[in-house]
Amino acid sequence: MSAKQTILISFALVAALCLASACSLKDDAAVETCAKSFGQNYFNLRLQQALALCTDRSYKWIEFHASNISQGDVDVLNAQTDSALCDIDDIDIDGDSARVKMTVRNFLLCDSIGRPGRMCKQGKCRLTLRKEGETWKVDLDGPVTKTEE
């Protein structure tokens, strides 16, 4: 193999790596944006906006969550001066699927039947996202739950 061929092959490999890296960074940003927007809407009970960021099969879980919110829960949330905030801790993308670990602060925790929810200072949750065409969407397979403090 000549020096010219070696240089051309090396250049092609570097170009391919750069292209793959750029696609990965674009997906990371899109996943982060979608997950954070979903979390901010979901945990602030803006469920219609959260639903717009979900796959079709997630509808039943948003509907389930909405059906379990009482006026007492809304009153507790409305008494707060600060809204829920979400930060992305980790993103793991595998093809058209992504797993996101998120920290949520100042959110309504509804974990007792028959009693209004209570405010939780901080918790962690996990989301799965799926790529539909060029768009990333949250793909719920159950209610969003707090995994740890």
JSON list of C-alpha atoms in Angstrom, two decimals:
[
{"chain": "A", "resi": 1, "resn": "MET", "atom": "CA", "xyz": [0.00, 0.00, 0.00]},
{"chain": "A", "resi": 2, "resn": "SER", "atom": "CA", "xyz": [1.40, 3.34, -1.00]},
{"chain": "A", "resi": 3, "resn": "ALA", "atom": "CA", "xyz": [1.71, 6.34, 1.28]},
{"chain": "A", "resi": 4, "resn": "LYS", "atom": "CA", "xyz": [-0.97, 8.13, -0.73]},
{"chain": "A", "resi": 5, "resn": "GLN", "atom": "CA", "xyz": [-3.47, 5.26, -0.19]},
{"chain": "A", "resi": 6, "resn": "THR", "atom": "CA", "xyz": [-2.65, 5.14, 3.52]},
{"chain": "A", "resi": 7, "resn": "ILE", "atom": "CA", "xyz": [-3.29, 8.88, 3.86]},
{"chain": "A", "resi": 8, "resn": "LEU", "atom": "CA", "xyz": [-6.61, 8.61, 1.96]},
{"chain": "A", "resi": 9, "resn": "ILE", "atom": "CA", "xyz": [-7.78, 5.67, 4.08]},
{"chain": "A", "resi": 10, "resn": "SER", "atom": "CA", "xyz": [-6.75, 7.48, 7.28]},
{"chain": "A", "resi": 11, "resn": "PHE", "atom": "CA", "xyz": [-8.60, 10.62, 6.16]},
{"chain": "A", "resi": 12, "resn": "ALA", "atom": "CA", "xyz": [-11.74, 8.59, 5.35]},
{"chain": "A", "resi": 13, "resn": "LEU", "atom": "CA", "xyz": [-11.67, 6.94, 8.80]},
{"chain": "A", "resi": 14, "resn": "VAL", "atom": "CA", "xyz": [-11.24, 10.28, 10.58]},
{"chain": "A", "resi": 15, "resn": "ALA", "atom": "CA", "xyz": [-14.11, 11.78, 8.54]},
{"chain": "A", "resi": 16, "resn": "ALA", "atom": "CA", "xyz": [-16.36, 8.82, 9.39]},
{"chain": "A", "resi": 17, "resn": "LEU", "atom": "CA", "xyz": [-15.54, 9.14, 13.10]},
{"chain": "A", "resi": 18, "resn": "CYS", "atom": "CA", "xyz": [-16.28, 12.88, 13.03]},
{"chain": "A", "resi": 19, "resn": "LEU", "atom": "CA", "xyz": [-19.62, 12.29, 11.30]},
{"chain": "A", "resi": 20, "resn": "ALA", "atom": "CA", "xyz": [-20.62, 9.60, 13.80]},
{"chain": "A", "resi": 21, "resn": "SER", "atom": "CA", "xyz": [-19.62, 11.86, 16.70]},
{"chain": "A", "resi": 22, "resn": "ALA", "atom": "CA", "xyz": [-21.66, 14.77, 15.33]},
{"chain": "A", "resi": 23, "resn": "CYS", "atom": "CA", "xyz": [-24.78, 12.57, 15.02]},
{"chain": "A", "resi": 24, "resn": "SER", "atom": "CA", "xyz": [-24.26, 11.32, 18.55]},
{"chain": "A", "resi": 25, "resn": "LEU", "atom": "CA", "xyz": [-23.97, 14.86, 19.94]},
{"chain": "A", "resi": 26, "resn": "LYS", "atom": "CA", "xyz": [-27.13, 15.89, 18.06]},
{"chain": "A", "resi": 27, "resn": "ASP", "atom": "CA", "xyz": [-29.05, 12.92, 19.52]},
{"chain": "A", "resi": 28, "resn": "ASP", "atom": "CA", "xyz": [-27.73, 13.64, 23.03]},
{"chain": "A", "resi": 29, "resn": "ALA", "atom": "CA", "xyz": [-28.99, 17.23, 22.81]},
{"chain": "A", "resi": 30, "resn": "ALA", "atom": "CA", "xyz": [-32.38, 16.17, 21.41]},
{"chain": "A", "resi": 31, "resn": "VAL", "atom": "CA", "xyz": [-32.86, 13.48, 24.08]},
{"chain": "A", "resi": 32, "resn": "GLU", "atom": "CA", "xyz": [-31.88, 15.89, 26.84]},
{"chain": "A", "resi": 33, "resn": "THR", "atom": "CA", "xyz": [-34.24, 18.58, 25.56]},
{"chain": "A", "resi": 34, "resn": "CYS", "atom": "CA", "xyz": [-37.17, 16.18, 25.24]},
{"chain": "A", "resi": 35, "resn": "ALA", "atom": "CA", "xyz": [-36.63, 14.51, 28.63]},
{"chain": "A", "resi": 36, "resn": "LYS", "atom": "CA", "xyz": [-36.19, 17.81, 30.47]},
{"chain": "A", "resi": 37, "resn": "SER", "atom": "CA", "xyz": [-39.24, 19.41, 28.82]},
{"chain": "A", "resi": 38, "resn": "PHE", "atom": "CA", "xyz": [-41.31, 16.33, 29.60]},
{"chain": "A", "resi": 39, "resn": "GLY", "atom": "CA", "xyz": [-40.17, 16.29, 33.23]},
{"chain": "A", "resi": 40, "resn": "GLN", "atom": "CA", "xyz": [-40.83, 19.99, 33.78]},
{"chain": "A", "resi": 41, "resn": "ASN", "atom": "CA", "xyz": [-44.33, 19.65, 32.32]},
{"chain": "A", "resi": 42, "resn": "TYR", "atom": "CA", "xyz": [-45.17, 16.31, 33.97]},
{"chain": "A", "resi": 43, "resn": "PHE", "atom": "CA", "xyz": [-44.05, 17.26, 37.47]},
{"chain": "A", "resi": 44, "resn": "ASN", "atom": "CA", "xyz": [-45.76, 20.67, 37.26]},
{"chain": "A", "resi": 45, "resn": "LEU", "atom": "CA", "xyz": [-49.00, 18.89, 36.25]},
{"chain": "A", "resi": 46, "resn": "ARG", "atom": "CA", "xyz": [-49.02, 20.39, 32.77]},
{"chain": "A", "resi": 47, "resn": "LEU", "atom": "CA", "xyz": [-49.99, 16.98, 31.49]},
{"chain": "A", "resi": 48, "resn": "GLN", "atom": "CA", "xyz": [-51.32, 18.06, 28.07]},
{"chain": "A", "resi": 49, "resn": "GLN", "atom": "CA", "xyz": [-47.91, 19.56, 27.27]},
{"chain": "A", "resi": 50, "resn": "ALA", "atom": "CA", "xyz": [-46.15, 16.47, 28.65]},
{"chain": "A", "resi": 51, "resn": "LEU", "atom": "CA", "xyz": [-48.35, 14.25, 26.49]},
{"chain": "A", "resi": 52, "resn": "ALA", "atom": "CA", "xyz": [-47.20, 16.07, 23.35]},
{"chain": "A", "resi": 53, "resn": "LEU", "atom": "CA", "xyz": [-43.66, 14.80, 24.10]},
{"chain": "A", "resi": 54, "resn": "CYS", "atom": "CA", "xyz": [-44.73, 11.14, 24.42]},
{"chain": "A", "resi": 55, "resn": "THR", "atom": "CA", "xyz": [-45.26, 8.15, 22.17]},
{"chain": "A", "resi": 56, "resn": "ASP", "atom": "CA", "xyz": [-48.85, 7.17, 21.45]},
{"chain": "A", "resi": 57, "resn": "ARG", "atom": "CA", "xyz": [-48.67, 4.17, 23.79]},
{"chain": "A", "resi": 58, "resn": "SER", "atom": "CA", "xyz": [-47.79, 6.51, 26.69]},
{"chain": "A", "resi": 59, "resn": "TYR", "atom": "CA", "xyz": [-51.20, 8.21, 26.54]},
{"chain": "A", "resi": 60, "resn": "LYS", "atom": "CA", "xyz": [-52.82, 5.71, 28.92]},
{"chain": "A", "resi": 61, "resn": "TRP", "atom": "CA", "xyz": [-50.16, 6.36, 31.59]},
{"chain": "A", "resi": 62, "resn": "ILE", "atom": "CA", "xyz": [-50.57, 10.14, 31.40]},
{"chain": "A", "resi": 63, "resn": "GLU", "atom": "CA", "xyz": [-54.34, 9.61, 31.55]},
{"chain": "A", "resi": 64, "resn": "PHE", "atom": "CA", "xyz": [-53.90, 7.29, 34.57]},
{"chain": "A", "resi": 65, "resn": "HIS", "atom": "CA", "xyz": [-51.76, 9.89, 36.33]},
{"chain": "A", "resi": 66, "resn": "ALA", "atom": "CA", "xyz": [-54.29, 12.65, 35.60]},
{"chain": "A", "resi": 67, "resn": "SER", "atom": "CA", "xyz": [-57.17, 10.54, 36.91]},
{"chain": "A", "resi": 68, "resn": "ASN", "atom": "CA", "xyz": [-55.42, 10.14, 40.25]},
{"chain": "A", "resi": 69, "resn": "ILE", "atom": "CA", "xyz": [-54.87, 13.84, 40.91]},
{"chain": "A", "resi": 70, "resn": "SER", "atom": "CA", "xyz": [-57.31, 15.23, 43.45]},
{"chain": "A", "resi": 71, "resn": "GLN", "atom": "CA", "xyz": [-58.27, 18.81, 44.25]},
{"chain": "A", "resi": 72, "resn": "GLY", "atom": "CA", "xyz": [-56.21, 18.41, 47.45]},
{"chain": "A", "resi": 73, "resn": "ASP", "atom": "CA", "xyz": [-53.15, 17.61, 45.32]},
{"chain": "A", "resi": 74, "resn": "VAL", "atom": "CA", "xyz": [-53.74, 20.68, 43.17]},
{"chain": "A", "resi": 75, "resn": "ASP", "atom": "CA", "xyz": [-54.16, 22.83, 46.29]},
{"chain": "A", "resi": 76, "resn": "VAL", "atom": "CA", "xyz": [-50.83, 21.58, 47.71]},
{"chain": "A", "resi": 77, "resn": "LEU", "atom": "CA", "xyz": [-49.08, 22.29, 44.41]},
{"chain": "A", "resi": 78, "resn": "ASN", "atom": "CA", "xyz": [-50.67, 25.73, 44.00]},
{"chain": "A", "resi": 79, "resn": "ALA", "atom": "CA", "xyz": [-49.52, 26.73, 47.50]},
{"chain": "A", "resi": 80, "resn": "GLN", "atom": "CA", "xyz": [-45.88, 26.42, 46.38]},
{"chain": "A", "resi": 81, "resn": "THR", "atom": "CA", "xyz": [-43.88, 29.46, 45.33]},
{"chain": "A", "resi": 82, "resn": "ASP", "atom": "CA", "xyz": [-41.43, 27.44, 43.22]},
{"chain": "A", "resi": 83, "resn": "SER", "atom": "CA", "xyz": [-42.24, 25.03, 40.43]},
{"chain": "A", "resi": 84, "resn": "ALA", "atom": "CA", "xyz": [-40.70, 21.61, 39.91]},
{"chain": "A", "resi": 85, "resn": "LEU", "atom": "CA", "xyz": [-37.27, 21.62, 38.25]},
{"chain": "A", "resi": 86, "resn": "CYS", "atom": "CA", "xyz": [-35.56, 18.78, 36.39]},
{"chain": "A", "resi": 87, "resn": "ASP", "atom": "CA", "xyz": [-31.90, 18.15, 35.68]},
{"chain": "A", "resi": 88, "resn": "ILE", "atom": "CA", "xyz": [-30.56, 15.38, 33.48]},
{"chain": "A", "resi": 89, "resn": "ASP", "atom": "CA", "xyz": [-27.96, 13.24, 35.25]},
{"chain": "A", "resi": 90, "resn": "ASP", "atom": "CA", "xyz": [-27.16, 10.65, 32.59]},
{"chain": "A", "resi": 91, "resn": "ILE", "atom": "CA", "xyz": [-28.13, 9.71, 29.05]},
{"chain": "A", "resi": 92, "resn": "ASP", "atom": "CA", "xyz": [-27.52, 6.30, 27.49]},
{"chain": "A", "resi": 93, "resn": "ILE", "atom": "CA", "xyz": [-28.43, 6.08, 23.80]},
{"chain": "A", "resi": 94, "resn": "ASP", "atom": "CA", "xyz": [-28.59, 2.71, 22.06]},
{"chain": "A", "resi": 95, "resn": "GLY", "atom": "CA", "xyz": [-29.76, 3.12, 18.47]},
{"chain": "A", "resi": 96, "resn": "ASP", "atom": "CA", "xyz": [-33.35, 4.39, 18.47]},
{"chain": "A", "resi": 97, "resn": "SER", "atom": "CA", "xyz": [-33.76, 4.00, 22.23]},
{"chain": "A", "resi": 98, "resn": "ALA", "atom": "CA", "xyz": [-32.43, 6.09, 25.10]},
{"chain": "A", "resi": 99, "resn": "ARG", "atom": "CA", "xyz": [-32.47, 5.80, 28.88]},
{"chain": "A", "resi": 100, "resn": "VAL", "atom": "CA", "xyz": [-32.35, 8.97, 30.92]},
{"chain": "A", "resi": 101, "resn": "LYS", "atom": "CA", "xyz": [-31.67, 9.42, 34.63]},
{"chain": "A", "resi": 102, "resn": "MET", "atom": "CA", "xyz": [-33.13, 12.64, 35.98]},
{"chain": "A", "resi": 103, "resn": "THR", "atom": "CA", "xyz": [-33.11, 14.56, 39.25]},
{"chain": "A", "resi": 104, "resn": "VAL", "atom": "CA", "xyz": [-36.39, 16.32, 40.06]},
{"chain": "A", "resi": 105, "resn": "ARG", "atom": "CA", "xyz": [-36.61, 19.00, 42.73]},
{"chain": "A", "resi": 106, "resn": "ASN", "atom": "CA", "xyz": [-39.63, 20.52, 44.46]},
{"chain": "A", "resi": 107, "resn": "PHE", "atom": "CA", "xyz": [-42.30, 18.21, 43.09]},
{"chain": "A", "resi": 108, "resn": "LEU", "atom": "CA", "xyz": [-45.63, 16.85, 44.27]},
{"chain": "A", "resi": 109, "resn": "LEU", "atom": "CA", "xyz": [-45.33, 13.26, 45.49]},
{"chain": "A", "resi": 110, "resn": "CYS", "atom": "CA", "xyz": [-48.64, 11.40, 45.46]},
{"chain": "A", "resi": 111, "resn": "ASP", "atom": "CA", "xyz": [-48.06, 8.04, 47.10]},
{"chain": "A", "resi": 112, "resn": "SER", "atom": "CA", "xyz": [-50.99, 7.56, 49.49]},
{"chain": "A", "resi": 113, "resn": "ILE", "atom": "CA", "xyz": [-54.56, 6.75, 48.51]},
{"chain": "A", "resi": 114, "resn": "GLY", "atom": "CA", "xyz": [-57.10, 9.09, 50.06]},
{"chain": "A", "resi": 115, "resn": "ARG", "atom": "CA", "xyz": [-54.56, 11.70, 51.23]},
{"chain": "A", "resi": 116, "resn": "PRO", "atom": "CA", "xyz": [-53.33, 14.75, 49.35]},
{"chain": "A", "resi": 117, "resn": "GLY", "atom": "CA", "xyz": [-49.84, 14.56, 47.96]},
{"chain": "A", "resi": 118, "resn": "ARG", "atom": "CA", "xyz": [-46.92, 16.19, 49.70]},
{"chain": "A", "resi": 119, "resn": "MET", "atom": "CA", "xyz": [-44.04, 18.20, 48.38]},
{"chain": "A", "resi": 120, "resn": "CYS", "atom": "CA", "xyz": [-40.76, 16.36, 47.90]},
{"chain": "A", "resi": 121, "resn": "LYS", "atom": "CA", "xyz": [-37.52, 18.35, 47.91]},
{"chain": "A", "resi": 122, "resn": "GLN", "atom": "CA", "xyz": [-35.64, 16.01, 45.59]},
{"chain": "A", "resi": 123, "resn": "GLY", "atom": "CA", "xyz": [-35.95, 12.64, 43.93]},
{"chain": "A", "resi": 124, "resn": "LYS", "atom": "CA", "xyz": [-34.61, 10.69, 41.00]},
{"chain": "A", "resi": 125, "resn": "CYS", "atom": "CA", "xyz": [-36.51, 9.05, 38.18]},
{"chain": "A", "resi": 126, "resn": "ARG", "atom": "CA", "xyz": [-35.75, 7.20, 34.98]},
{"chain": "A", "resi": 127, "resn": "LEU", "atom": "CA", "xyz": [-37.30, 7.69, 31.56]},
{"chain": "A", "resi": 128, "resn": "THR", "atom": "CA", "xyz": [-37.10, 5.72, 28.34]},
{"chain": "A", "resi": 129, "resn": "LEU", "atom": "CA", "xyz": [-37.20, 7.60, 25.06]},
{"chain": "A", "resi": 130, "resn": "ARG", "atom": "CA", "xyz": [-37.74, 6.26, 21.55]},
{"chain": "A", "resi": 131, "resn": "LYS", "atom": "CA", "xyz": [-36.82, 7.87, 18.27]},
{"chain": "A", "resi": 132, "resn": "GLU", "atom": "CA", "xyz": [-39.80, 8.19, 15.94]},
{"chain": "A", "resi": 133, "resn": "GLY", "atom": "CA", "xyz": [-38.50, 9.37, 12.58]},
{"chain": "A", "resi": 134, "resn": "GLU", "atom": "CA", "xyz": [-36.20, 12.22, 13.53]},
{"chain": "A", "resi": 135, "resn": "THR", "atom": "CA", "xyz": [-37.99, 13.05, 16.80]},
{"chain": "A", "resi": 136, "resn": "TRP", "atom": "CA", "xyz": [-37.25, 11.68, 20.26]},
{"chain": "A", "resi": 137, "resn": "LYS", "atom": "CA", "xyz": [-40.30, 10.97, 22.44]},
{"chain": "A", "resi": 138, "resn": "VAL", "atom": "CA", "xyz": [-40.79, 9.71, 26.00]},
{"chain": "A", "resi": 139, "resn": "ASP", "atom": "CA", "xyz": [-42.05, 6.13, 25.97]},
{"chain": "A", "resi": 140, "resn": "LEU", "atom": "CA", "xyz": [-43.84, 5.30, 29.23]},
{"chain": "A", "resi": 141, "resn": "ASP", "atom": "CA", "xyz": [-44.54, 1.70, 30.20]},
{"chain": "A", "resi": 142, "resn": "GLY", "atom": "CA", "xyz": [-46.05, 2.68, 33.55]},
{"chain": "A", "resi": 143, "resn": "PRO", "atom": "CA", "xyz": [-46.44, 5.71, 35.79]},
{"chain": "A", "resi": 144, "resn": "VAL", "atom": "CA", "xyz": [-43.35, 7.85, 36.31]},
{"chain": "A", "resi": 145, "resn": "THR", "atom": "CA", "xyz": [-42.11, 6.95, 39.78]},
{"chain": "A", "resi": 146, "resn": "LYS", "atom": "CA", "xyz": [-39.45, 8.25, 42.10]},
{"chain": "A", "resi": 147, "resn": "THR", "atom": "CA", "xyz": [-36.54, 5.79, 42.25]},
{"chain": "A", "resi": 148, "resn": "GLU", "atom": "CA", "xyz": [-34.62, 7.33, 45.16]},
{"chain": "A", "resi": 149, "resn": "GLU", "atom": "CA", "xyz": [-34.18, 10.48, 47.25]}
]
